[in-house]
PDB file of C-alpha atoms in Angstrom:
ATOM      1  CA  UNK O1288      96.819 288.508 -97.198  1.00 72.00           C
ATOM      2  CA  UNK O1289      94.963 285.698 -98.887  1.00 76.00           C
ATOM      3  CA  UNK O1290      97.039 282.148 -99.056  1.00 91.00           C
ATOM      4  CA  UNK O1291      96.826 278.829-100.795  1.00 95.00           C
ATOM      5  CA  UNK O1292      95.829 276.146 -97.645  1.00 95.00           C
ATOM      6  CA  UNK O1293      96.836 272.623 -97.781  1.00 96.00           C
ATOM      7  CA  UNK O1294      95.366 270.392 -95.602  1.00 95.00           C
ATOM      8  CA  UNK O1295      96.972 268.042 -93.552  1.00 95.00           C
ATOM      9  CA  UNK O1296     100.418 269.151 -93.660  1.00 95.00           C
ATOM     10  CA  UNK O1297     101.970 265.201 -92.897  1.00 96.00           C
ATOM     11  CA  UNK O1298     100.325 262.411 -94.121  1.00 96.00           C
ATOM     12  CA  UNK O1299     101.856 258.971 -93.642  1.00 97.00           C
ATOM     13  CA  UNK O1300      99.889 255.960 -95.138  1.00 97.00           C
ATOM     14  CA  UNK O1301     100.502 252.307 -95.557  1.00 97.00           C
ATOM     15  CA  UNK O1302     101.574 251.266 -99.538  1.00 97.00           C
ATOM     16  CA  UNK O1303      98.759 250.686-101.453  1.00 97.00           C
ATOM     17  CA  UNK O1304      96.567 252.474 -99.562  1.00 97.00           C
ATOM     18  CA  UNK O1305      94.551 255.481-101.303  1.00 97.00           C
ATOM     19  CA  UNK O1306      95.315 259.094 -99.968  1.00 97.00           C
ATOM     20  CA  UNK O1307      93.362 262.262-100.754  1.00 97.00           C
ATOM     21  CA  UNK O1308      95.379 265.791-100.328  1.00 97.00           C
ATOM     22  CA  UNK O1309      93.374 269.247 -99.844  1.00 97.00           C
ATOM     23  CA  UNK O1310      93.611 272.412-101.026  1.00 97.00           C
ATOM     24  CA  UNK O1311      91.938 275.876-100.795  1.00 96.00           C
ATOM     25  CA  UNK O1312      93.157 278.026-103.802  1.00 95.00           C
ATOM     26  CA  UNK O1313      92.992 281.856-103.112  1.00 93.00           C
ATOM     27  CA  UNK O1314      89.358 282.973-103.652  1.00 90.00           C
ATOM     28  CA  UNK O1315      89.803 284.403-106.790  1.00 87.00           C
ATOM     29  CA  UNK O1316      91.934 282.334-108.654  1.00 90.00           C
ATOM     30  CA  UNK O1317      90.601 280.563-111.612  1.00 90.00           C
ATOM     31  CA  UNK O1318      94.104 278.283-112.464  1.00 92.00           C
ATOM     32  CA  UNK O1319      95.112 275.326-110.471  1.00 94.00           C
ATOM     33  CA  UNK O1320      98.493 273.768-110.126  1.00 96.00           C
ATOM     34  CA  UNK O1321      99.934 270.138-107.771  1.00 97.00           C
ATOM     35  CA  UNK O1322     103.614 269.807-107.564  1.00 98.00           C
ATOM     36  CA  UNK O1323     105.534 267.595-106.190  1.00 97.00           C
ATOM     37  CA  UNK O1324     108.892 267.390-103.937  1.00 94.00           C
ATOM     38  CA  UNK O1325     111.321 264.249-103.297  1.00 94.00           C
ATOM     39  CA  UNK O1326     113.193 265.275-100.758  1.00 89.00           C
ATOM     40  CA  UNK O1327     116.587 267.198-101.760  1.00 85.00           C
ATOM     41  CA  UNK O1328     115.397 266.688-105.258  1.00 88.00           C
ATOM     42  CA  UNK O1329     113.613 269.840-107.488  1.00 89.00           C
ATOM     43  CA  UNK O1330     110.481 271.030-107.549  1.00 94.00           C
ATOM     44  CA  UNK O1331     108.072 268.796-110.391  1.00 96.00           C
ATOM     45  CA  UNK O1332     104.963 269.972-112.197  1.00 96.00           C
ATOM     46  CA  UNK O1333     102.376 266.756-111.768  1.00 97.00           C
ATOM     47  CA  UNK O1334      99.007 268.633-113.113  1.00 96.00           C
ATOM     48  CA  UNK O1335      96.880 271.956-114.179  1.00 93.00           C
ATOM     49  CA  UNK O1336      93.343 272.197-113.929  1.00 93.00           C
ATOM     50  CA  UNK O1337      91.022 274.695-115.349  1.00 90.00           C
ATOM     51  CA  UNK O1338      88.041 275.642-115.610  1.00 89.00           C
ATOM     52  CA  UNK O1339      86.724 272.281-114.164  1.00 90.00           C
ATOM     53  CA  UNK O1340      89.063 270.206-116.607  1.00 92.00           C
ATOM     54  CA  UNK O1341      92.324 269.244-116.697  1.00 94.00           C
ATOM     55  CA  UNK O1342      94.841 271.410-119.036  1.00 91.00           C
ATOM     56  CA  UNK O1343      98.331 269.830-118.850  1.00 91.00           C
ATOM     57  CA  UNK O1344      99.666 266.866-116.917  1.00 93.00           C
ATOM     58  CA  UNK O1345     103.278 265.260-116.617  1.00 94.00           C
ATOM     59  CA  UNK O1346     104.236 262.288-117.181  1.00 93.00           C
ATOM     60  CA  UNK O1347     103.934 261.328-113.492  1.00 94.00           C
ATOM     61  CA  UNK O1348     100.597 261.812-113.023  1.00 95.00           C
ATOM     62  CA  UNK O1349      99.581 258.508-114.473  1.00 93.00           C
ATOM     63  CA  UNK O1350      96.123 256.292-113.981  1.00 94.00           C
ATOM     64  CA  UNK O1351      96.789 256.497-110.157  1.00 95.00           C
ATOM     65  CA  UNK O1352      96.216 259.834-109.690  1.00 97.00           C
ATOM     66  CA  UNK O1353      93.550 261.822-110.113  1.00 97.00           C
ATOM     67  CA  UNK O1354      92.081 265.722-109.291  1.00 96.00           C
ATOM     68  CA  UNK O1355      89.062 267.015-108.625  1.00 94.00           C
ATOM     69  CA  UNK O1356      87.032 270.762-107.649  1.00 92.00           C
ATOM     70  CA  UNK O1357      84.550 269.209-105.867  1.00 86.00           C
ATOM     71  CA  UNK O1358      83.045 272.573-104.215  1.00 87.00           C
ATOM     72  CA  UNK O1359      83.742 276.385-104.942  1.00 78.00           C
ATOM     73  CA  UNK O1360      86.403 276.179-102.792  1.00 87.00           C
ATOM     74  CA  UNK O1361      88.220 272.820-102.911  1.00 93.00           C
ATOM     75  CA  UNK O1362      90.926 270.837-104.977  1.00 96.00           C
ATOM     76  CA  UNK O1363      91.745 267.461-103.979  1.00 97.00           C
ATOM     77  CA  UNK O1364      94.785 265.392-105.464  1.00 97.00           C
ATOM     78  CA  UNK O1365      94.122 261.828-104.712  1.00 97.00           C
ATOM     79  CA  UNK O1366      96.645 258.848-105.404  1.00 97.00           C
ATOM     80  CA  UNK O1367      94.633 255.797-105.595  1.00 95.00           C
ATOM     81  CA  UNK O1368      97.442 252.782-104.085  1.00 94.00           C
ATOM     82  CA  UNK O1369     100.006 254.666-103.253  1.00 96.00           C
ATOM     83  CA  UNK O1370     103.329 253.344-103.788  1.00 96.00           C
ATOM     84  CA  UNK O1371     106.618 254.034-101.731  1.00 96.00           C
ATOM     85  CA  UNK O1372     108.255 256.137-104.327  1.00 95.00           C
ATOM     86  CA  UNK O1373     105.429 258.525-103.846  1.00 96.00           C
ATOM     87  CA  UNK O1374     106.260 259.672-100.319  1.00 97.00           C
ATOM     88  CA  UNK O1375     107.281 263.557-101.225  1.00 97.00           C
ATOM     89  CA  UNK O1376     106.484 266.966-100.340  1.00 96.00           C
ATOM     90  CA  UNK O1377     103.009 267.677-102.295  1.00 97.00           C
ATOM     91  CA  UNK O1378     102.454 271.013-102.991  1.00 97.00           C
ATOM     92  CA  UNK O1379      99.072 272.831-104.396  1.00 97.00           C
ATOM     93  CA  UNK O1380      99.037 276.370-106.411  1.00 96.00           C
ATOM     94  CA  UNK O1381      96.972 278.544-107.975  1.00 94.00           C
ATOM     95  CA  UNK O1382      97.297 281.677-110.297  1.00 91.00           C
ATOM     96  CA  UNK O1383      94.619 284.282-111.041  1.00 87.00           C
ATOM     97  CA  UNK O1384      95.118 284.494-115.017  1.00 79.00           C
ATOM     98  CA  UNK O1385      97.323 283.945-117.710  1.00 69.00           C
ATOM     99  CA  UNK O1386      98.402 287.415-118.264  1.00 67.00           C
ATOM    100  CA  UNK O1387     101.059 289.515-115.723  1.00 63.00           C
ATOM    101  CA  UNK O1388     100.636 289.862-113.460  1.00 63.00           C
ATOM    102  CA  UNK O1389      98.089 287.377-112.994  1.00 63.00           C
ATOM    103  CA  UNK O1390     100.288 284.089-113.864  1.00 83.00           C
ATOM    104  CA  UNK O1391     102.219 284.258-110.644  1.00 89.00           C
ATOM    105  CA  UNK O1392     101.053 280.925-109.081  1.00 92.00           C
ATOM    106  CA  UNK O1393     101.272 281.070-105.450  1.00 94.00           C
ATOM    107  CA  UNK O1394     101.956 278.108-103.375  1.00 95.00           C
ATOM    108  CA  UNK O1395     100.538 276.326-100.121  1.00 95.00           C
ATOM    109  CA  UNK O1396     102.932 275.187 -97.109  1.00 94.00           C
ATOM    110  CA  UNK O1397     102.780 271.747 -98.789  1.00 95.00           C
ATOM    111  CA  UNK O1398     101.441 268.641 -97.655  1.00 97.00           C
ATOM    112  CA  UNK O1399     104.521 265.852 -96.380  1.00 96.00           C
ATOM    113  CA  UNK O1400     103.861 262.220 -97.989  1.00 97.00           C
ATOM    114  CA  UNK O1401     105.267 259.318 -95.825  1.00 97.00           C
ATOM    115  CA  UNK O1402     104.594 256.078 -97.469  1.00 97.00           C
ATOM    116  CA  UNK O1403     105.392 252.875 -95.196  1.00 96.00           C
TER     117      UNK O1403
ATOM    118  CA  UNK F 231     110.896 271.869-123.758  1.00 79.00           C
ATOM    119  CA  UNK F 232     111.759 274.488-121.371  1.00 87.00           C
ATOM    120  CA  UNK F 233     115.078 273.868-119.369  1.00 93.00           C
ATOM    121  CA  UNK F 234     116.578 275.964-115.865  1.00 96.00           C
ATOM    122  CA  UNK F 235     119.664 275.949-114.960  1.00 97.00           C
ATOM    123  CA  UNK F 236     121.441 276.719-111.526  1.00 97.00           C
ATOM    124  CA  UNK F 237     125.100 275.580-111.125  1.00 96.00           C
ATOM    125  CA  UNK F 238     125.560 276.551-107.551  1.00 96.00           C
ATOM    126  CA  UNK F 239     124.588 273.982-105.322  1.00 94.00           C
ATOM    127  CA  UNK F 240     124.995 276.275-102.229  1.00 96.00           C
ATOM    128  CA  UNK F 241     126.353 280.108-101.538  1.00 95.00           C
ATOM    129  CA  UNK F 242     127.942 282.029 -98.377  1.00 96.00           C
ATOM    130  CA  UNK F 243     127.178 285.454 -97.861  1.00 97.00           C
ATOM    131  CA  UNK F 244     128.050 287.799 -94.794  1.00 97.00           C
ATOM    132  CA  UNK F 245     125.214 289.352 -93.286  1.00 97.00           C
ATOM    133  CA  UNK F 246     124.683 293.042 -94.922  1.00 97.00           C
ATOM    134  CA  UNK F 247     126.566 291.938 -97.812  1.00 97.00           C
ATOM    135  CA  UNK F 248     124.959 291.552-100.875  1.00 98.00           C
ATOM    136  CA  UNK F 249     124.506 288.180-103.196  1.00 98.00           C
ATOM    137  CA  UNK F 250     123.797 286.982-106.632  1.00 98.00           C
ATOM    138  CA  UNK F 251     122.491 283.939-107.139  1.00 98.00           C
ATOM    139  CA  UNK F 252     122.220 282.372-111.343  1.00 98.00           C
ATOM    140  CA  UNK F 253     120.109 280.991-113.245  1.00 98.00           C
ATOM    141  CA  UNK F 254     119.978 280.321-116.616  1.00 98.00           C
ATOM    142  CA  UNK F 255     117.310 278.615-118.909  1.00 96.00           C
ATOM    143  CA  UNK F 256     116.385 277.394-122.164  1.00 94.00           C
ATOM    144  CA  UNK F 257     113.376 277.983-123.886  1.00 90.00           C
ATOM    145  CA  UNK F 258     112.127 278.349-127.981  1.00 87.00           C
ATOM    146  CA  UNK F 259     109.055 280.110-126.603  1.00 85.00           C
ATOM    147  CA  UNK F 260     109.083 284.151-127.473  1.00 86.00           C
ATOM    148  CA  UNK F 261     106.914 284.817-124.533  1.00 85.00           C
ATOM    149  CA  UNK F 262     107.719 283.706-121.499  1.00 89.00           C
ATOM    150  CA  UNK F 263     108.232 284.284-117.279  1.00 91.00           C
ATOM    151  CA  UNK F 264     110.794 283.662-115.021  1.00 94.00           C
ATOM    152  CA  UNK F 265     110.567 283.588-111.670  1.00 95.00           C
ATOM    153  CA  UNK F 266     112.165 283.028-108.224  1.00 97.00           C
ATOM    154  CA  UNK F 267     110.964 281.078-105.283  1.00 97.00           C
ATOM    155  CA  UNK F 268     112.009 281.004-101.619  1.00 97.00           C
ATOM    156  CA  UNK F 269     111.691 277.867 -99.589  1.00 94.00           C
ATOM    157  CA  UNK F 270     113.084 278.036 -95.666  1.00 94.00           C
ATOM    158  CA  UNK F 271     113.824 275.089 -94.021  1.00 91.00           C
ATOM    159  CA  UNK F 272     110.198 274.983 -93.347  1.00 89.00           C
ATOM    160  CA  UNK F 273     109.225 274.012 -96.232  1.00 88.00           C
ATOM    161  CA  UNK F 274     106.815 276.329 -98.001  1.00 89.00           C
ATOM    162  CA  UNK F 275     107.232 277.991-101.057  1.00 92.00           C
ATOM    163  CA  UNK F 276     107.492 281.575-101.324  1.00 94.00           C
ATOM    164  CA  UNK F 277     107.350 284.076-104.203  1.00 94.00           C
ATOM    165  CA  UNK F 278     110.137 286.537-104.828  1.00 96.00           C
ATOM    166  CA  UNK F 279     110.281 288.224-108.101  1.00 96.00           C
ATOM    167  CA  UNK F 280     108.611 287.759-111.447  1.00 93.00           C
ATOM    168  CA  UNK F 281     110.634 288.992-114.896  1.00 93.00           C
ATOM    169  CA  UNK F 282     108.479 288.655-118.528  1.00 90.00           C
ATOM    170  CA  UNK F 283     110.133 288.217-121.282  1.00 90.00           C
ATOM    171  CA  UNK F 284     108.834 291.471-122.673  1.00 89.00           C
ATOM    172  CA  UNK F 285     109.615 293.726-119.464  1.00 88.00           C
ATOM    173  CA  UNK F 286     112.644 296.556-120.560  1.00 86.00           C
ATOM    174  CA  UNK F 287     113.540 296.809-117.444  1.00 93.00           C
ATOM    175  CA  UNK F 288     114.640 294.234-114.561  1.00 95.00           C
ATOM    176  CA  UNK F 289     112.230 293.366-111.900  1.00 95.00           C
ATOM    177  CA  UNK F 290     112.793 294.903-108.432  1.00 97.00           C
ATOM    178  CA  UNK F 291     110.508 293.802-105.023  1.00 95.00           C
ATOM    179  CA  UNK F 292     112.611 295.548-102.398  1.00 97.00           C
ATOM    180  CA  UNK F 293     116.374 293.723-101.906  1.00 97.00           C
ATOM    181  CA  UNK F 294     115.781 291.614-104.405  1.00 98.00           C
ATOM    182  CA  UNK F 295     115.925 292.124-108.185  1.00 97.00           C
ATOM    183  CA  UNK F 296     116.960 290.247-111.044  1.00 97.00           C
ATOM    184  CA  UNK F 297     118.775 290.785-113.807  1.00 96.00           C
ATOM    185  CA  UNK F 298     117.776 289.559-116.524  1.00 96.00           C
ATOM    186  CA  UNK F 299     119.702 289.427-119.457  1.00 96.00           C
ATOM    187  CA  UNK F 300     117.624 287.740-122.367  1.00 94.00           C
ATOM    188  CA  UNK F 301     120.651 287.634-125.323  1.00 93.00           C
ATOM    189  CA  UNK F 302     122.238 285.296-122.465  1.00 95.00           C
ATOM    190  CA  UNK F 303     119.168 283.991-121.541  1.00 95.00           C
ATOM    191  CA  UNK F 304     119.983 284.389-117.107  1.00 97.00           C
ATOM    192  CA  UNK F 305     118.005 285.497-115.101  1.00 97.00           C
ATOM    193  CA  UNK F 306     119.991 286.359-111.761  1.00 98.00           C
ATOM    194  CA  UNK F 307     118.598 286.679-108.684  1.00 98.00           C
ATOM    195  CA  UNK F 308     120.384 289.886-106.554  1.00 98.00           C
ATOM    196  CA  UNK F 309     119.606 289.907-102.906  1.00 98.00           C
ATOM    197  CA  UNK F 310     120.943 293.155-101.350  1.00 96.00           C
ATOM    198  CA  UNK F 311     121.783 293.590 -97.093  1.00 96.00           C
ATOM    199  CA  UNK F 312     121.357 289.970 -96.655  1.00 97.00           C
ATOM    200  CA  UNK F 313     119.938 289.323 -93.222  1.00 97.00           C
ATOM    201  CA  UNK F 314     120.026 286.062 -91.570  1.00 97.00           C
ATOM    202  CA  UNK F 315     116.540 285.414 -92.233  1.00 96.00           C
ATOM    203  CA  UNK F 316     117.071 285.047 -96.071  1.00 98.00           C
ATOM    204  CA  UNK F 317     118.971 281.541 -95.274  1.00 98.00           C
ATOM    205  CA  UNK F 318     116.994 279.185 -97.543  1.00 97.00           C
ATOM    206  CA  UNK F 319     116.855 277.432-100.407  1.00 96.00           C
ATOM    207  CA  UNK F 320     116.513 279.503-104.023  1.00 97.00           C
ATOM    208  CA  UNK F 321     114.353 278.357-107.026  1.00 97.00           C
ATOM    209  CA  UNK F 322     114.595 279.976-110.443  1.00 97.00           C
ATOM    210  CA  UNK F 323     111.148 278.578-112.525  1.00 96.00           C
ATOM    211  CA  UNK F 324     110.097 279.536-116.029  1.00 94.00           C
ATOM    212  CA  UNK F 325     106.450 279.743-117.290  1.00 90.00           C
ATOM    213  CA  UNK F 326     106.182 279.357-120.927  1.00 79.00           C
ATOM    214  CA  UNK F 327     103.334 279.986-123.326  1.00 73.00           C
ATOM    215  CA  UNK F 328     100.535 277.363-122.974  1.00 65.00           C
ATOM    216  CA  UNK F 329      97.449 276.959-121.630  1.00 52.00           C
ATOM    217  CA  UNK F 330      98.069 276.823-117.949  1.00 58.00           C
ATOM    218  CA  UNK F 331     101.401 277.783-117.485  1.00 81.00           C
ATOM    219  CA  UNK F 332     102.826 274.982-115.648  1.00 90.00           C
ATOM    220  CA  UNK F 333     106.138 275.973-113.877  1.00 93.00           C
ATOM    221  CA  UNK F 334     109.610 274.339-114.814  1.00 94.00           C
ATOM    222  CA  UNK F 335     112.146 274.771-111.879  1.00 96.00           C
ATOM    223  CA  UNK F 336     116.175 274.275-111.479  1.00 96.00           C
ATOM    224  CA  UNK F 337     117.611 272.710-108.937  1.00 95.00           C
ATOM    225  CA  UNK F 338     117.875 274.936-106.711  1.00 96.00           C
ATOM    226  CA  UNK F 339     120.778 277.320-104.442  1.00 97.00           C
ATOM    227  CA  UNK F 340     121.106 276.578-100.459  1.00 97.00           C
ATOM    228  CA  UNK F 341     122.056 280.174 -99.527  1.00 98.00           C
ATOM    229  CA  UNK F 342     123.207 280.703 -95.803  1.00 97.00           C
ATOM    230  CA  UNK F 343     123.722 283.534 -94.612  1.00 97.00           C
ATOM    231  CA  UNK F 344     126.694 284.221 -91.809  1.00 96.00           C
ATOM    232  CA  UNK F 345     127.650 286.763 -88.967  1.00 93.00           C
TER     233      UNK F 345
END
């Protein structure tokens, strides 16, 4: 059964420091989702991406982060200086369509953020 | 602005027994999804069930189903013959109509399931 893959599943980095998380969306998915965790907190929409472009972002995804599709097959989140407030679970989803069925988004394992 | 609710923090169920867990939401959208998520201890996020706003009849994917009740505007998650494996924690989400669909969640229901 194809899966979303995130890639690495624990990070830890040093504040400040920049931090790129991976993703391989389900072949043949065209909509991209990141999410994010705090621990014991809800699950929070950060950014969509579509058709190479950004559709809808929250108001945490300021000037620090960014995404990118730089292959067929990747999406990258990337947080520029990471701060300590950032340390969550990240997670990475993509949907086929817009329509049902196709707007289920289906999610990676997550990647753990550990800012020191 | 689209708005879940789930009031209970955490739920007890006997194994075979079956459980609902709630969920209500806000939304001025006419079309719109709601769906449940799964997450273990784990970590990972896991599908359930998927409801649209449209559908006449309540979702089913084998013990669980939802009921859905739009003039109340829940959307219940029913797990039937819980098993001890279902212990995790339970996300209601709604997708509204836009251009990517982002997800809005609640807060969440720690189920455990016991002998």
């Amino acid at each position: 059964e194809p899966e979303v893959t995130q890639t690495p599943s624990h990070q830890v980095t040093q504040m400040g420091q920049e931090v790129i998380l991976r993703c391989v969306p389900i072949s043949n998915h065209l909509y991209f989702y990141w999410y994010r965790q705090i621990l014991g907190q809800k699950v929070e929409f950060l950014v969509s991406f579509y058709n190479n472009e950004i559709s809808e972002k929250s108001e945490i995804f300021d000037d620090q982060f960014s995404v990118e599709r730089p292959d067929g097959s990747n999406f990258t989140l990337k947080i520029r200086s990471t701060k300590l407030e950032d340390s969550a679970m990240y997670f990475c989803a993509s949907s086929e369509g817009l329509g049902r069925p196709k707007n289920i988004q289906y999610f990676g394992a997550g990647t753990r953020l550990s800012v020191l | 602005a689209q708005k879940i609710t789930q009031t209970q923090p955490g739920m007890f169920v006997q194994e075979k027994e079956a459980v609902t867990l709630d969920c209500t939401y806000d939304t001025s959208d006419q079309s719109y999804g709601l769906f449940w998520y799964k997450q273990p201890s784990s970590g990972e996020m896991i599908f359930l069930i998927y409801q649209g706003s449209y559908d006449e009849q309540n979702a089913t994917e084998g013990r669980y189903s939802l009921n859905f009740q739009k003039a109340r505007k829940s959307a219940n998650l029913v797990i039937s013959a819980s098993q001890l494996g279902d212990s995790a924690m339970y996300f209601c989400a709604m997708r509204g109509t836009g251009t990517a669909s982002k997800l809005t969640f609640g807060t969440g229901t720690r189920l455990q399931v016991t002998l």
